Short mmCIF file of C-alpha atoms and ligand atoms in Angstrom, two decimals:
data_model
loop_
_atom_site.label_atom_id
_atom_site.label_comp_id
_atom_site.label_asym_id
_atom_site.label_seq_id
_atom_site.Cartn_x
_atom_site.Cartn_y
_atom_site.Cartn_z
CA UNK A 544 7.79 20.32 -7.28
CA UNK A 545 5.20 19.73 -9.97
CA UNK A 546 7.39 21.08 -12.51
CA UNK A 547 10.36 18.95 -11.56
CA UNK A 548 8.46 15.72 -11.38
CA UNK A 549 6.95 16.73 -15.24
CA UNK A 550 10.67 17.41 -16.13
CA UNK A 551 11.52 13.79 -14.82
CA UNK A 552 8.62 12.09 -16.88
CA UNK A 553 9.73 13.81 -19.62
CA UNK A 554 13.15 12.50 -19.49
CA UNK A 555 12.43 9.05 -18.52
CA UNK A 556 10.25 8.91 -21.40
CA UNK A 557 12.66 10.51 -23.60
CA UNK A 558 15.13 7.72 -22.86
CA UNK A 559 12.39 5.06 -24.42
CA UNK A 560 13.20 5.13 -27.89
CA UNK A 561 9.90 6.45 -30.19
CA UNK A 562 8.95 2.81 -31.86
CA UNK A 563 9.09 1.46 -28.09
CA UNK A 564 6.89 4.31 -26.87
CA UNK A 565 4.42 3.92 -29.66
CA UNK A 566 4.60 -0.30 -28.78
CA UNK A 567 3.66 0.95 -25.52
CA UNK A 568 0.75 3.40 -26.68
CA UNK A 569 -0.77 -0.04 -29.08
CA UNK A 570 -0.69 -2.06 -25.64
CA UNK A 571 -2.17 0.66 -23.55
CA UNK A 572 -5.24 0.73 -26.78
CA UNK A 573 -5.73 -3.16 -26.69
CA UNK A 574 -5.55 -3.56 -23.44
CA UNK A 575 -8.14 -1.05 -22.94
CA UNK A 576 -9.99 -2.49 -26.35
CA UNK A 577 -10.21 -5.81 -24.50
CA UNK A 578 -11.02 -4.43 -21.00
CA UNK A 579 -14.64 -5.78 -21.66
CA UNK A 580 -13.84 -9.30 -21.43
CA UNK A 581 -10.21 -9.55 -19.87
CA UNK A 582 -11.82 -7.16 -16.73
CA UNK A 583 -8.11 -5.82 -17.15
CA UNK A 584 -8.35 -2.06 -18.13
CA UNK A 585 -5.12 -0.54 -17.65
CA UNK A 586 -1.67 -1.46 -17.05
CA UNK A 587 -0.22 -0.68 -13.86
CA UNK A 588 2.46 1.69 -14.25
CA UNK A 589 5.35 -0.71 -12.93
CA UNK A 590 4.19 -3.22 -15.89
CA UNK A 591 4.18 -0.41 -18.52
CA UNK A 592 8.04 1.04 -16.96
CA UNK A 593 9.39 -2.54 -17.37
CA UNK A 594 7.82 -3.16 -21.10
CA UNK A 595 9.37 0.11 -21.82
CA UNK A 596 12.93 -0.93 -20.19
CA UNK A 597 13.29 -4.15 -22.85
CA UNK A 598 14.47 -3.86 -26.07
CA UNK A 599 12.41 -6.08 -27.72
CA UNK A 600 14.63 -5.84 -30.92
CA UNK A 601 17.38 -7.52 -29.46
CA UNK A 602 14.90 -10.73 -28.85
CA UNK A 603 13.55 -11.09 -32.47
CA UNK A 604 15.46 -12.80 -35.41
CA UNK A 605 17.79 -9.83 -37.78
CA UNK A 606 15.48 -10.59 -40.58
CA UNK A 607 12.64 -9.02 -38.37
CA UNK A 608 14.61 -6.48 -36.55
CA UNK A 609 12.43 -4.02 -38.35
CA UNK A 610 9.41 -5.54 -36.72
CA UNK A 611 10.85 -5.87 -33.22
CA UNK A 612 7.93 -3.10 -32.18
CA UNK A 613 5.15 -3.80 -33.74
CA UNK A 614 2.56 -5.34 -31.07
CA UNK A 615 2.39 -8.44 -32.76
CA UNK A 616 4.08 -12.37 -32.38
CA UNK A 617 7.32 -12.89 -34.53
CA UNK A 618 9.11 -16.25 -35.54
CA UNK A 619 12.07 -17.02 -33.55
CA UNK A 620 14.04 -19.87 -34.15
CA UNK A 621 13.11 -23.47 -33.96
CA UNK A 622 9.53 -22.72 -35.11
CA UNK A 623 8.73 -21.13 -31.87
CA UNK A 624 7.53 -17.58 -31.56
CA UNK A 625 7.75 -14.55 -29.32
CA UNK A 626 4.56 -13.70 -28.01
CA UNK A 627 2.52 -10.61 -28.81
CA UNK A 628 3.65 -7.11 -26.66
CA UNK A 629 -0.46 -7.19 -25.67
CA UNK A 630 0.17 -10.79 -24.22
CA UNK A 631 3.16 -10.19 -22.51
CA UNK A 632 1.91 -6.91 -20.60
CA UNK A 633 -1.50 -8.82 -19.76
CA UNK A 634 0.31 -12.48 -18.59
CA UNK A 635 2.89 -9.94 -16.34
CA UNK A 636 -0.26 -7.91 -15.38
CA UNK A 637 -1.85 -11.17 -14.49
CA UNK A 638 1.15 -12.97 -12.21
CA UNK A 639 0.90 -9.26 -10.32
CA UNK A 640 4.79 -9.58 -9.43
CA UNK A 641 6.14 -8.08 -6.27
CA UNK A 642 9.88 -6.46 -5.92
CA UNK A 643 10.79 -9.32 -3.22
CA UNK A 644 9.42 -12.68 -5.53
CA UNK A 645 11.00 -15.19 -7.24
CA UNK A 646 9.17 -16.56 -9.94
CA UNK A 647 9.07 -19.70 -12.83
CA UNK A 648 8.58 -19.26 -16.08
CA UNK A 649 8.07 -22.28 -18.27
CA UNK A 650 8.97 -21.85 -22.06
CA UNK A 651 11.53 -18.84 -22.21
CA UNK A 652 12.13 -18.86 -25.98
CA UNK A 653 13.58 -15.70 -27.06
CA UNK A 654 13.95 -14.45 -22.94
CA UNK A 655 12.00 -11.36 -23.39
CA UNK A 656 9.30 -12.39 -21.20
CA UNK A 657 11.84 -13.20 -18.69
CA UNK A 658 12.97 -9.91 -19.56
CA UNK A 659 10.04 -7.85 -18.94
CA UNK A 660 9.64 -10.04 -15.31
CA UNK A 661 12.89 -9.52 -14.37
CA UNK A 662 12.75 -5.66 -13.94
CA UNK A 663 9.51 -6.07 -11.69
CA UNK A 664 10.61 -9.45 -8.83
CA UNK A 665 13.70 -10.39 -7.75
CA UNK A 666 14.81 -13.38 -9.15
CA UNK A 667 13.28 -14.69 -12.56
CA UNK A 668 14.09 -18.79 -12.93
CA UNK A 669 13.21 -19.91 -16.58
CA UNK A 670 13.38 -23.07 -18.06
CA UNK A 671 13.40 -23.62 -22.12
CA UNK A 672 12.96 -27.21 -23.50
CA UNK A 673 15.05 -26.61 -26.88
CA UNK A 674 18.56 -25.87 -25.57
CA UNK A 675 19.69 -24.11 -28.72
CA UNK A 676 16.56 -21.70 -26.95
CA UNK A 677 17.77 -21.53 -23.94
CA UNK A 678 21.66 -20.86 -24.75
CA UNK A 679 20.57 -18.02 -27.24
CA UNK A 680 18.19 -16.51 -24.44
CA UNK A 681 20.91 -17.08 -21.83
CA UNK A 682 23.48 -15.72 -24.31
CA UNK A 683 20.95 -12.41 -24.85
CA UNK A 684 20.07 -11.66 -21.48
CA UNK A 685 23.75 -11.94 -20.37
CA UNK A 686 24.74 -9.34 -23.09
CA UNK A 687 22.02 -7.17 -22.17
CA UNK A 688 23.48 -7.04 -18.38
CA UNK A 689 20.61 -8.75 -16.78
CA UNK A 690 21.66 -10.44 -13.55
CA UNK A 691 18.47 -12.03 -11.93
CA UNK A 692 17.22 -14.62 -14.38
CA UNK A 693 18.71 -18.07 -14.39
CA UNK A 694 17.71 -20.03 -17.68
CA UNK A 695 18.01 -24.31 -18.07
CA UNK A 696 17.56 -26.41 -21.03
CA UNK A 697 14.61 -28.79 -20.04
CA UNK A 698 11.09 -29.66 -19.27
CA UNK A 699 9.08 -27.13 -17.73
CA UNK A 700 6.04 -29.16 -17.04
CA UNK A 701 8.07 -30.53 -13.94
CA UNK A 702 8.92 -26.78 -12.70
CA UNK A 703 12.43 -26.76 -10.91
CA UNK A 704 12.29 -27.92 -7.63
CA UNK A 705 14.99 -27.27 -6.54
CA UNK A 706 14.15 -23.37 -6.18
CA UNK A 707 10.79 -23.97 -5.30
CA UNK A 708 8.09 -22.93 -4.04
CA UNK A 709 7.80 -19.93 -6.17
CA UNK A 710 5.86 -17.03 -5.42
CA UNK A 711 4.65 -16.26 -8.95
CA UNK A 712 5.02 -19.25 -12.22
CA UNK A 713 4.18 -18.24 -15.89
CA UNK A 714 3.47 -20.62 -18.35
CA UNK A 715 4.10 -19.40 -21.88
CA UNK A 716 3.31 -22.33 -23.94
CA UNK A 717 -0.23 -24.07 -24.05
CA UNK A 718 -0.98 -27.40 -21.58
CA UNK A 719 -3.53 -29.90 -21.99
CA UNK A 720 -3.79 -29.67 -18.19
CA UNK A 721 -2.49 -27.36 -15.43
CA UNK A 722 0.50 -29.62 -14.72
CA UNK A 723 0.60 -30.81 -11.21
CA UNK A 724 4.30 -30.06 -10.58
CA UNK A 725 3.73 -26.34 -10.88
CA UNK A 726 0.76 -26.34 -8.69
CA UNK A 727 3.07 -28.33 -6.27
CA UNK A 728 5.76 -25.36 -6.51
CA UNK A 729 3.24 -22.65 -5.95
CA UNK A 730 3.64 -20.32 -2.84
CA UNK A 731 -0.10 -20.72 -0.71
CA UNK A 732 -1.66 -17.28 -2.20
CA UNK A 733 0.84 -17.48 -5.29
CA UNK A 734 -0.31 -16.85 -9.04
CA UNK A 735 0.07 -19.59 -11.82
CA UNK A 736 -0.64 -17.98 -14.81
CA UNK A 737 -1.11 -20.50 -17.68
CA UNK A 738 -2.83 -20.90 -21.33
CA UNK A 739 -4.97 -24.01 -21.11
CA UNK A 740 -6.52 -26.30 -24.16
CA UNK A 741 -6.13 -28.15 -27.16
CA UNK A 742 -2.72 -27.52 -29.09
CA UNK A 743 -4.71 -25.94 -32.29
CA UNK A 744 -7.86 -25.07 -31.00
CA UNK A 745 -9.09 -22.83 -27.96
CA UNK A 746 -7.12 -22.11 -25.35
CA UNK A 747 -7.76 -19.99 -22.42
CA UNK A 748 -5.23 -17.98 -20.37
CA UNK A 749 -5.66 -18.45 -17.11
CA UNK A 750 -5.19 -17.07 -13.45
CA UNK A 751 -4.67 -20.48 -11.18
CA UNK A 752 -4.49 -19.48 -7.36
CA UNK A 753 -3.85 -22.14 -4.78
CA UNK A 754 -4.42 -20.50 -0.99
CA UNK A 755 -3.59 -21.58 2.54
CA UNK A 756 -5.59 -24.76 2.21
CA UNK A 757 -4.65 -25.89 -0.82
CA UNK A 758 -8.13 -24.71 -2.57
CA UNK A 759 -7.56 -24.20 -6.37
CA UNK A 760 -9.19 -21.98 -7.82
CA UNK A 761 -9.34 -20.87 -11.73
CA UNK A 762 -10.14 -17.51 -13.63
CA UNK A 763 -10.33 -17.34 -17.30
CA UNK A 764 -9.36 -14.41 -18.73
CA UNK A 765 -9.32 -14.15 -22.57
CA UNK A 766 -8.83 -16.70 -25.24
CA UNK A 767 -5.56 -17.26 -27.05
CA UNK A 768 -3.22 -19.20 -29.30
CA UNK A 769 0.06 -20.33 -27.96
CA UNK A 770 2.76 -22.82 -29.29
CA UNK A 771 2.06 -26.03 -27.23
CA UNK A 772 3.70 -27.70 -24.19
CA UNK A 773 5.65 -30.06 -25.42
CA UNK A 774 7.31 -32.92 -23.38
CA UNK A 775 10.55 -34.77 -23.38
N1 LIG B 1036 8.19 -16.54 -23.30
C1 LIG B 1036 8.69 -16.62 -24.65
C2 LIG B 1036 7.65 -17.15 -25.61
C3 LIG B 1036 8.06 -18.48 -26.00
S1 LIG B 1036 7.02 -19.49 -27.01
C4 LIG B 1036 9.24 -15.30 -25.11
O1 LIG B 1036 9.13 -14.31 -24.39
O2 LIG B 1036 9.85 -15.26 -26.20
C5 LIG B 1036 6.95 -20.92 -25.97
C6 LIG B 1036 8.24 -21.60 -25.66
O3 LIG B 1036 7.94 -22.70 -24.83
C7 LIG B 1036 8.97 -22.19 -26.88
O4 LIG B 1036 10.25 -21.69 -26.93
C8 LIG B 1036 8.96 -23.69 -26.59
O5 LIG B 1036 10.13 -24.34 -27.04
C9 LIG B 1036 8.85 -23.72 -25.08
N2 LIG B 1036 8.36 -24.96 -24.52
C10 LIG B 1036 7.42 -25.80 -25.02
N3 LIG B 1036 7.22 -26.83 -24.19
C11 LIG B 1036 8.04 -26.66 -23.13
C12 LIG B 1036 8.29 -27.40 -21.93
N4 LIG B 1036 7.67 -28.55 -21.67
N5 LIG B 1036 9.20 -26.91 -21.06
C13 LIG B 1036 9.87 -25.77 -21.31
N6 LIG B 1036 9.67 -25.03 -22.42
C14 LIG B 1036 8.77 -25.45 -23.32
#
């Protein structure tokens, strides 16, 4: 038994192509290099299988195809950026998806966070407020085969009510303020995971949990630098 389970490993890892696998092996490090602060030392293993599943190249601009793998940010178009591999695994980490959960995500830009999310809930709803965004995203994530994300052209900071409440929301642009919409859409005992603070200045991601009472509470878990919120 031991040896077949190695030989399976072996083979699911040998279907990750080698820049994705050494994308993964940089995550793993700064995750681990930012355990001390975060409190988030490893990846769970369902995170790491569904960064491995996405291939991040086919999310980044031609001109930095080449670059698709390297565990930074990258322009995309409209002056918006994917976010860094590190930030992805930790904000997926964070919203601790479940197989059976639908979830928000505000800001899909390229779609590869939508991506990632989509291999580890059911049904990923994203909305995008530049619709040339959202119809390359849609247009991506169609090609690719994905079948459980739904992306809109519009403004996140209301949510989309009409699929709400949602059991998980991700919010992957920075808000003045935890927008009240969201909070409204938010399963009791669901995750809103959110960067929060001034557009150019500090922002902190956060882990917003609203329980059976509607109690909200707030956990701060590592500062960071996102393109802002921006409203219609
Ligand atoms: N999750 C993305 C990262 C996108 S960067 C990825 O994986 O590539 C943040 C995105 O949020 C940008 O595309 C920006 O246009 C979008 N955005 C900003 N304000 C928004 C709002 N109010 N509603 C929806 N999307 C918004």
């Amino acid at each position: 038994l031991a040896i077949i389970v190695m030989v399976m490993t072996l083979n699911t890892n040998a279907d990750i192509p080698p820049q994705r696998q050494a994308m993964l092996e940089a995550v793993r490090q700064s995750v681990l290099e930012s355990a001390g602060y975060t409190g988030i030392a490893t990846l769970s293993d369902a995170v790491m299988a569904a960064m491995g599943a996405v291939p991040r190249e086919a999310f980044v601009l031609p001109a930095y195809r080449d670059q698709a793998y390297r565990n930074t940010p990258l322009p995309i178009a409209a002056g918006q950026t994917i976010s860094q591999p590190l930030i992805v695994a930790l904000m997926t980490e964070m919203l601790d998806p479940q197989p059976g959960d639908v979830v928000l995500e505000v800001g899909t830009g390229s779609g590869y966070q939508a991506a990632v999310l989509s291999h580890l809930v059911k049904h990923v709803y994203s909305v995008e407020i530049v619709a040339e965004l959202a119809d390359s995203a849609s247009a991506v994530l169609k090609k690719l085969g994905y079948k459980n994300i739904t992306v809109r052209a519009g403004d996140g900071y209301a949510g989309w009510p009409e699929h709400a409440p949602f059991d998980g929301i991700i919010v992957t642009a920075a808000a003045a303020h935890i927008p009240p919409p969201l909070l409204k859409q938010l399963k009791p005992g669901g995750r809103l995971v959110i960067p929060v603070g001034e557009y150019s200045g500090a922002q902190e991601l956060l882990i917003v949990e609203v329980d059976g009472s509607g109690q909200v509470s707030k956990q701060s878990v590592l500062p960071v630098r996102f393109v802002p919120l921006t409203r219609d």
